[in-house]
Coordinates of C-alpha atoms in Angstrom, one line a residue:
M961 CA -18.6 -22.5 32.5
I962 CA -16.2 -25.6 33.1
G963 CA -13.1 -25.3 31.1
A964 CA -11.9 -28.1 28.8
N965 CA -8.7 -28.5 32.0
G966 CA -11.9 -28.4 34.7
R967 CA -10.6 -24.7 35.9
M968 CA -12.9 -22.1 35.5
P969 CA -11.8 -19.8 32.4
M970 CA -9.5 -16.7 32.8
I971 CA -11.5 -13.5 33.2
T972 CA -10.0 -10.8 31.1
V973 CA -11.2 -7.1 31.9
L974 CA -9.9 -4.1 28.7
S975 CA -10.4 -1.5 31.3
N976 CA -11.3 2.5 30.6
G977 CA -11.5 2.1 26.8
L978 CA -12.8 4.4 24.1
I979 CA -15.5 1.7 22.3
F980 CA -15.9 1.2 18.5
D981 CA -18.6 -1.8 18.4
G982 CA -18.3 -2.7 15.0
V983 CA -21.7 -1.1 13.6
A984 CA -22.4 2.8 16.0
D985 CA -21.0 6.1 14.5
D986 CA -19.7 6.6 17.8
L987 CA -16.9 5.7 20.1
V988 CA -18.4 5.2 23.3
P989 CA -16.6 4.9 27.3
G990 CA -16.7 1.7 28.4
H991 CA -15.1 -1.9 30.4
V992 CA -15.0 -4.7 27.6
V993 CA -15.3 -8.1 30.0
I994 CA -13.6 -11.3 28.6
E995 CA -14.4 -15.0 29.8
G996 CA -11.8 -17.3 28.3
D997 CA -12.5 -17.0 24.5
R998 CA -15.6 -14.9 24.4
I999 CA -16.9 -11.4 25.5
V1000 CA -19.4 -11.8 28.3
G1001 CA -19.7 -7.9 29.0
V1002 CA -19.5 -4.6 27.7
T1003 CA -20.3 -1.9 30.5
E1004 CA -20.0 1.7 31.2
R1005 CA -19.2 1.0 34.9
L1006 CA -17.2 -1.8 35.9
G1007 CA -18.4 -3.3 38.6
P1008 CA -16.0 -5.5 41.4
V1009 CA -14.1 -8.0 39.3
A1010 CA -12.9 -11.8 40.4
A1011 CA -9.2 -11.8 42.8
D1012 CA -7.5 -13.4 39.9
A1013 CA -8.8 -11.6 36.9
R1014 CA -6.5 -9.6 34.4
V1015 CA -6.6 -6.3 34.4
I1016 CA -5.6 -4.3 31.4
D1017 CA -6.2 -0.6 31.8
V1018 CA -5.8 0.9 27.8
R1019 CA -6.5 4.0 29.0
G1020 CA -8.7 5.7 26.4
R1021 CA -7.4 4.2 23.4
A1022 CA -10.0 2.9 20.7
V1023 CA -11.3 -0.1 21.8
M1024 CA -12.6 -2.2 18.1
P1025 CA -13.2 -5.3 16.7
G1026 CA -10.1 -7.7 15.8
L1027 CA -9.8 -6.7 11.9
I1028 CA -10.7 -9.1 9.2
D1029 CA -9.0 -9.2 5.4
A1030 CA -11.1 -10.7 3.2
H1031 CA -8.7 -11.1 0.3
I1032 CA -5.6 -12.3 0.9
H1033 CA -3.2 -14.9 -0.8
A1034 CA -0.6 -16.6 1.7
Y1035 CA 0.7 -18.5 -1.4
S1036 CA 1.8 -15.7 -3.2
P1037 CA 5.5 -14.4 -2.2
R1038 CA 6.5 -13.1 -5.3
P1039 CA 5.5 -13.2 -9.4
N1040 CA 6.3 -17.1 -11.0
A1041 CA 6.0 -18.3 -7.0
D1042 CA 4.5 -21.6 -8.9
R1043 CA 8.3 -22.3 -9.8
L1044 CA 9.2 -22.8 -5.6
P1045 CA 9.3 -25.4 -3.7
M1046 CA 5.9 -25.7 -1.9
T1047 CA 7.6 -25.6 1.0
M1048 CA 9.6 -22.4 0.8
V1049 CA 5.7 -20.5 -0.1
A1050 CA 5.0 -22.4 3.2
H1051 CA 7.5 -20.8 5.1
W1052 CA 6.8 -17.3 3.1
A1053 CA 2.9 -18.4 4.6
R1054 CA 3.7 -18.5 7.9
K1055 CA 5.9 -15.2 8.0
M1056 CA 3.4 -13.2 6.3
L1057 CA 0.0 -14.2 9.1
E1058 CA 1.9 -13.8 12.0
S1059 CA 2.7 -10.4 10.3
C1060 CA -0.9 -10.3 9.2
L1061 CA -1.9 -10.8 13.1
Q1062 CA 0.8 -8.3 14.8
R1063 CA -1.0 -6.0 12.8
G1064 CA -4.9 -6.3 14.5
F1065 CA -6.1 -8.8 11.8
T1066 CA -7.4 -11.7 13.6
T1067 CA -9.0 -13.4 10.8
V1068 CA -8.3 -13.5 7.3
R1069 CA -10.5 -15.3 4.0
D1070 CA -7.8 -16.8 1.2
V1071 CA -9.5 -16.5 -2.0
G1072 CA -6.8 -18.6 -3.6
G1073 CA -4.1 -21.1 -2.7
A1074 CA -4.5 -21.3 1.4
D1075 CA -5.1 -24.9 2.3
H1076 CA -6.0 -27.0 5.4
G1077 CA -2.3 -28.0 6.2
L1078 CA -1.4 -24.5 6.5
R1079 CA -5.1 -24.0 8.8
R1080 CA -4.6 -26.4 10.6
A1081 CA -1.0 -25.3 12.2
I1082 CA -2.9 -22.3 13.3
D1083 CA -4.9 -24.3 14.7
A1084 CA -2.5 -25.9 16.6
G1085 CA -0.3 -23.0 17.4
W1086 CA 2.2 -24.2 14.8
I1087 CA 2.2 -20.5 13.6
D1088 CA 1.0 -17.7 15.3
G1089 CA -1.2 -16.2 12.9
P1090 CA -5.0 -15.6 12.3
H1091 CA -8.1 -17.4 12.0
L1092 CA -7.8 -18.8 8.9
I1093 CA -10.8 -19.5 5.9
Y1094 CA -9.7 -20.4 2.6
C1095 CA -11.9 -21.6 -0.5
G1096 CA -8.4 -23.6 -1.6
K1097 CA -7.0 -23.4 -5.5
A1098 CA -8.9 -20.3 -7.5
L1099 CA -10.3 -22.3 -10.1
S1100 CA -10.0 -20.8 -13.6
Q1101 CA -10.3 -21.6 -17.6
T1102 CA -7.6 -22.3 -19.9
G1103 CA -6.0 -19.0 -20.5
G1104 CA -8.2 -17.1 -17.5
H1105 CA -6.9 -15.0 -14.8
G1106 CA -5.4 -18.2 -13.0
D1107 CA -3.5 -19.9 -16.3
K1108 CA -0.1 -18.3 -15.0
R1109 CA 1.0 -20.2 -18.0
E1110 CA 2.9 -17.6 -20.2
A1111 CA 2.2 -17.5 -24.1
G1112 CA 4.1 -19.9 -26.1
T1113 CA 4.8 -22.3 -22.9
D1114 CA 2.9 -25.6 -21.7
G1115 CA 4.6 -25.0 -18.7
W1116 CA 3.9 -26.7 -15.5
C1117 CA 1.3 -28.9 -16.8
V1118 CA -0.2 -32.0 -13.6
H1119 CA -2.6 -33.8 -15.2
H1120 CA -3.9 -32.0 -18.0
G1121 CA -4.1 -29.1 -17.3
Y1122 CA -2.4 -26.5 -15.3
A1123 CA -2.3 -26.3 -11.7
G1124 CA 0.0 -23.8 -9.3
H1125 CA 0.4 -22.9 -5.5
T1126 CA -2.8 -20.8 -5.5
S1127 CA -5.2 -21.6 -9.1
R1128 CA -5.9 -24.5 -11.3
V1129 CA -7.3 -25.3 -14.7
V1130 CA -10.4 -26.5 -15.4
D1131 CA -12.6 -26.8 -17.9
G1132 CA -15.8 -28.1 -19.1
A1133 CA -19.1 -28.6 -16.2
D1134 CA -18.4 -31.8 -15.4
N1135 CA -15.0 -31.1 -14.5
V1136 CA -15.8 -27.6 -13.0
R1137 CA -18.4 -30.5 -10.7
R1138 CA -15.7 -32.4 -10.1
A1139 CA -12.8 -29.8 -8.6
V1140 CA -16.1 -28.4 -6.5
R1141 CA -16.6 -31.7 -4.9
E1142 CA -12.6 -31.5 -4.3
E1143 CA -12.1 -28.1 -2.8
L1144 CA -15.3 -29.1 -0.5
R1145 CA -13.8 -31.9 0.6
L1146 CA -10.7 -30.1 1.6
G1147 CA -11.9 -28.4 4.1
A1148 CA -12.8 -24.7 1.7
G1149 CA -15.2 -22.6 3.8
F1150 CA -16.5 -21.1 -0.2
I1151 CA -15.6 -21.3 -3.6
K1152 CA -13.5 -19.3 -6.1
I1153 CA -14.2 -19.0 -9.5
M1154 CA -12.0 -16.3 -12.0
A1155 CA -15.1 -15.0 -14.5
S1156 CA -12.4 -12.2 -15.6
G1157 CA -9.1 -10.9 -17.4
G1158 CA -7.1 -9.5 -14.6
G1159 CA -4.2 -7.6 -14.1
L1160 CA -1.6 -10.1 -13.5
S1161 CA -2.3 -12.6 -15.6
P1162 CA -0.5 -13.2 -18.6
T1163 CA -2.7 -14.2 -22.1
D1164 CA -6.3 -12.1 -20.7
E1165 CA -7.4 -8.4 -20.7
L1166 CA -9.7 -7.4 -18.1
E1167 CA -12.9 -7.1 -20.7
D1168 CA -12.7 -11.0 -21.5
A1169 CA -15.8 -12.9 -19.8
Q1170 CA -14.3 -16.5 -18.6
Y1171 CA -16.5 -19.4 -18.2
S1172 CA -19.4 -20.8 -19.6
E1173 CA -22.8 -20.1 -18.2
D1174 CA -22.8 -23.8 -18.0
E1175 CA -19.4 -23.5 -15.9
I1176 CA -20.3 -21.2 -13.6
G1177 CA -23.6 -22.7 -13.3
A1178 CA -21.9 -26.0 -11.9
A1179 CA -19.9 -24.4 -9.7
V1180 CA -22.8 -22.4 -8.1
D1181 CA -25.0 -25.3 -7.4
E1182 CA -22.2 -28.0 -6.3
A1183 CA -21.4 -24.9 -3.4
V1184 CA -25.2 -24.1 -2.2
R1185 CA -26.1 -27.9 -2.4
C1186 CA -23.3 -27.9 0.8
H1187 CA -23.7 -24.8 2.2
R1188 CA -21.3 -22.6 1.1
Y1189 CA -21.5 -19.6 -1.6
V1190 CA -19.3 -18.8 -4.7
T1191 CA -17.1 -15.8 -4.7
A1192 CA -16.1 -14.6 -8.1
H1193 CA -13.3 -12.6 -9.7
A1194 CA -14.5 -9.5 -11.8
H1195 CA -13.7 -6.5 -12.6
P1196 CA -16.2 -5.4 -15.9
D1197 CA -19.5 -4.9 -15.1
A1198 CA -21.3 -7.0 -17.7
V1199 CA -19.4 -10.4 -16.5
I1200 CA -20.8 -9.2 -12.6
S1201 CA -24.0 -8.9 -13.8
R1202 CA -24.1 -11.8 -16.0
C1203 CA -22.7 -14.3 -12.9
L1204 CA -25.0 -11.9 -10.5
E1205 CA -27.9 -13.8 -12.8
L1206 CA -26.5 -16.8 -12.4
G1207 CA -26.3 -17.0 -8.6
V1208 CA -22.7 -15.8 -7.3
R1209 CA -23.2 -13.8 -4.4
C1210 CA -19.7 -12.5 -3.9
F1211 CA -17.0 -10.8 -6.0
E1212 CA -13.7 -9.1 -6.1
H1213 CA -12.4 -6.5 -7.5
G1214 CA -15.7 -5.3 -9.2
T1215 CA -13.6 -2.3 -10.5
M1216 CA -16.0 -1.3 -13.6
I1217 CA -19.5 -1.6 -11.9
S1218 CA -22.2 0.3 -12.8
D1219 CA -25.2 1.7 -11.3
R1220 CA -27.9 -0.6 -12.6
T1221 CA -25.5 -3.5 -12.3
A1222 CA -24.9 -2.1 -7.9
A1223 CA -28.7 -1.7 -7.8
R1224 CA -29.6 -5.2 -8.6
A1225 CA -26.2 -6.6 -6.4
V1226 CA -28.8 -4.7 -3.0
E1227 CA -31.6 -6.2 -4.9
L1228 CA -30.3 -10.3 -5.0
G1229 CA -27.9 -9.6 -1.4
A1230 CA -24.3 -9.8 -3.5
S1231 CA -21.5 -8.6 -1.6
V1232 CA -18.7 -6.9 -3.6
V1233 CA -14.9 -6.7 -1.6
P1234 CA -12.8 -4.0 -3.5
T1235 CA -9.2 -4.0 -3.2
L1236 CA -7.6 -0.4 -4.0
T1237 CA -4.0 -0.6 -2.7
V1238 CA -2.5 -3.8 -4.6
G1239 CA -2.4 -2.2 -7.5
R1240 CA -1.3 1.1 -5.7
A1241 CA 2.1 -1.1 -4.5
V1242 CA 2.3 -2.9 -8.1
A1243 CA 2.2 0.0 -9.8
R1244 CA 5.3 1.5 -7.5
H1245 CA 7.2 -1.7 -6.8
G1246 CA 5.8 -3.6 -10.4
R1247 CA 9.4 -2.7 -12.5
E1248 CA 11.8 -3.8 -9.8
L1249 CA 9.4 -7.1 -9.4
G1250 CA 10.2 -8.4 -12.8
F1251 CA 6.1 -7.7 -14.3
D1252 CA 6.1 -6.4 -17.7
E1253 CA 4.5 -3.5 -20.0
A1254 CA 1.6 -5.3 -20.0
I1255 CA 0.7 -6.4 -17.0
L1256 CA 1.3 -2.6 -16.0
R1257 CA -0.7 -1.4 -18.1
K1258 CA -3.4 -3.4 -17.1
V1259 CA -3.1 -2.8 -13.2
A1260 CA -2.8 1.2 -14.4
A1261 CA -6.4 0.9 -16.0
V1262 CA -7.4 -0.6 -12.1
N1263 CA -6.4 2.2 -10.9
A1264 CA -7.7 4.9 -12.7
L1265 CA -11.6 3.5 -11.8
S1266 CA -11.2 1.9 -8.0
L1267 CA -12.4 5.4 -6.2
E1268 CA -15.0 5.7 -8.8
S1269 CA -16.2 1.8 -8.6
L1270 CA -16.1 2.5 -4.8
E1271 CA -17.8 5.4 -4.2
R1272 CA -20.3 4.0 -6.5
L1273 CA -20.7 1.3 -4.6
H1274 CA -21.0 2.7 -1.3
R1275 CA -23.8 5.4 -3.1
S1276 CA -25.5 2.4 -4.4
G1277 CA -25.6 0.8 -0.8
V1278 CA -24.1 -2.8 -1.6
R1279 CA -22.5 -4.5 0.7
T1280 CA -18.9 -3.4 1.0
G1281 CA -16.0 -5.9 2.0
F1282 CA -12.6 -5.4 3.0
G1283 CA -9.3 -6.5 1.6
T1284 CA -5.9 -5.8 0.0
D1285 CA -4.6 -9.0 -2.2
L1286 CA -1.1 -8.0 -1.3
V1287 CA 0.8 -10.3 -3.8
T1288 CA 3.9 -10.9 -4.4
G1289 CA 5.2 -9.7 -1.4
L1290 CA 3.6 -6.8 -1.1
D1291 CA 1.7 -7.3 2.1
H1292 CA 3.0 -4.3 4.9
Y1293 CA 1.1 -2.4 2.8
Q1294 CA -2.4 -3.6 4.7
Y1295 CA -2.8 -0.9 6.8
E1296 CA -3.0 1.5 3.0
E1297 CA -6.5 0.5 2.3
F1298 CA -7.9 2.1 5.0
R1299 CA -6.4 5.6 3.7
I1300 CA -7.4 4.8 0.1
R1301 CA -10.7 4.6 1.6
G1302 CA -10.5 7.0 3.6
E1303 CA -10.9 9.8 0.2
V1304 CA -13.9 8.9 -0.3
C1305 CA -16.0 7.3 2.2
P1306 CA -16.5 8.2 5.6
A1307 CA -13.9 6.6 8.9
V1308 CA -16.8 4.8 10.1
D1309 CA -17.8 2.9 6.6
V1310 CA -14.0 2.2 6.1
L1311 CA -14.1 0.2 9.6
R1312 CA -17.4 -1.7 9.1
S1313 CA -16.2 -2.9 6.6
A1314 CA -13.3 -4.6 8.0
T1315 CA -15.4 -5.8 10.6
S1316 CA -18.9 -6.3 10.9
V1317 CA -19.6 -6.2 7.3
N1318 CA -16.5 -8.4 6.4
A1319 CA -18.1 -10.6 9.2
E1320 CA -21.1 -11.0 7.6
I1321 CA -19.1 -11.4 4.4
V1322 CA -16.4 -14.3 5.2
R1323 CA -20.2 -15.9 6.9
R1324 CA -17.6 -15.4 10.5
Q1325 CA -21.2 -14.4 12.8
D1326 CA -19.2 -14.7 15.8
A1327 CA -17.1 -12.0 14.9
G1328 CA -16.7 -8.4 13.9
R1329 CA -18.2 -6.5 16.4
I1330 CA -17.6 -5.8 20.5
A1331 CA -20.9 -7.5 21.4
A1332 CA -21.6 -10.4 24.7
G1333 CA -21.6 -13.5 23.2
L1334 CA -19.3 -13.6 20.1
V1335 CA -15.6 -14.0 20.2
A1336 CA -12.6 -12.6 21.8
D1337 CA -11.0 -10.8 18.5
V1338 CA -10.2 -7.4 20.3
I1339 CA -7.7 -4.3 19.2
A1340 CA -6.6 -1.3 20.8
V1341 CA -5.4 1.6 19.3
A1342 CA -4.0 4.8 20.0
G1343 CA -6.0 7.4 18.5
N1344 CA -9.1 7.4 16.8
P1345 CA -9.8 5.6 13.8
L1346 CA -13.0 7.7 13.2
D1347 CA -11.6 10.4 13.5
D1348 CA -8.3 9.8 11.3
L1349 CA -7.9 6.6 9.6
S1350 CA -4.2 7.8 9.6
V1351 CA -3.7 5.5 12.6
F1352 CA -3.2 2.9 10.4
T1353 CA 0.2 3.1 9.9
D1354 CA 2.5 1.1 8.2
D1355 CA 4.9 0.0 10.6
G1356 CA 1.9 -0.9 12.5
H1357 CA 2.6 0.9 16.1
N1358 CA -0.9 3.0 17.0
V1359 CA -1.8 -1.0 17.2
Q1360 CA -1.0 -1.8 20.9
L1361 CA -2.9 -4.4 21.7
V1362 CA -4.1 -7.8 19.9
M1363 CA -6.1 -10.2 21.4
K1364 CA -7.3 -13.5 19.0
G1365 CA -10.0 -15.3 21.2
G1366 CA -9.5 -14.4 24.6
I1367 CA -5.2 -14.8 24.5
V1368 CA -3.2 -11.7 24.3
V1369 CA -0.8 -12.2 21.4
K1370 CA 0.3 -8.4 20.8
D1371 CA 0.7 -5.5 23.8
T1372 CA 3.1 -2.8 23.7
L1373 CA 0.6 -0.2 25.6
S1374 CA 3.1 -0.1 28.5
S1375 CA 6.1 1.3 26.0

């Protein structure tokens, strides 16, 4: 295969690794051969390699697919971020995304905020960030989870509704259709709607059901006809059940899901992306960040239910993704999601959620596994994450090698 510059692409060999392929139950000794941006071979025995090949001896580290975070917000540096200039928020996004990549997250899905400009900056090499999948602005009804206006103020109105850095207010089925079409025009890979109340929204309750059936149906119809999908912010069981029947096939949080609704999600092939670490982080730092007591009360309610819901999803066999939702500058807790999930789920299932399962959810069929033909998003980790998820520590020192598309973006193997 000849590269775009007329030269053969570089061959890289990750030798002497213990490979977790994103699916299997165990680590397997072997070598990963990469040509250009693709994995071309995974072998137990390494034969002769080209004289100009780059060989990286990982010396018994766990070699695994690059991690995928299916729920981030690159444009949420702090509470009330909508009052900040967009240029300032964009600089925060660069800092956050580059940190994600250094932690080994080679793909992220932004579920409210990120746009075509941010992805173009990554693709152009202006930002050393992960592969970015985005929905544009999340869609919210007036007074819904994406309406950041506090009670008693009209603040930050654009046209006839609210539009911030991460969401916009759209009411009525026809307006929802128009908004979905606009986000798709701007390159959205999926659509997000706010279908229930949320922990950090100022004027609703967690149990609130938001958007009418016609509005949800309009969003689903527009997305599906363009070969996209709708994900819904949803905490209450009744909201998840309702949205399932209206064609929504992915859910963020899913905190109050019942066994019955989980079984229905399995039947319909739907996915849920829980986000546990954000609630713990906000409970820890909420007051210093300026969150009021009403918001902290809702966050506490979510935290009290989140492990039980995760266990229910796992027991029911729902396709369960890995997301962190670390808004307001708390993204350095990204690894904590592993530790929390490990309290109720086997380590291998947590790792699958962050690799092969998330690749299915975000529709990156070329990622999430170590296999020939797939993109060379690969990390090497000191220690065995199948035995101990705490190898993912806050400072990230155990993630010693990160490759994105065959390019080494972090290498501390020799330090």
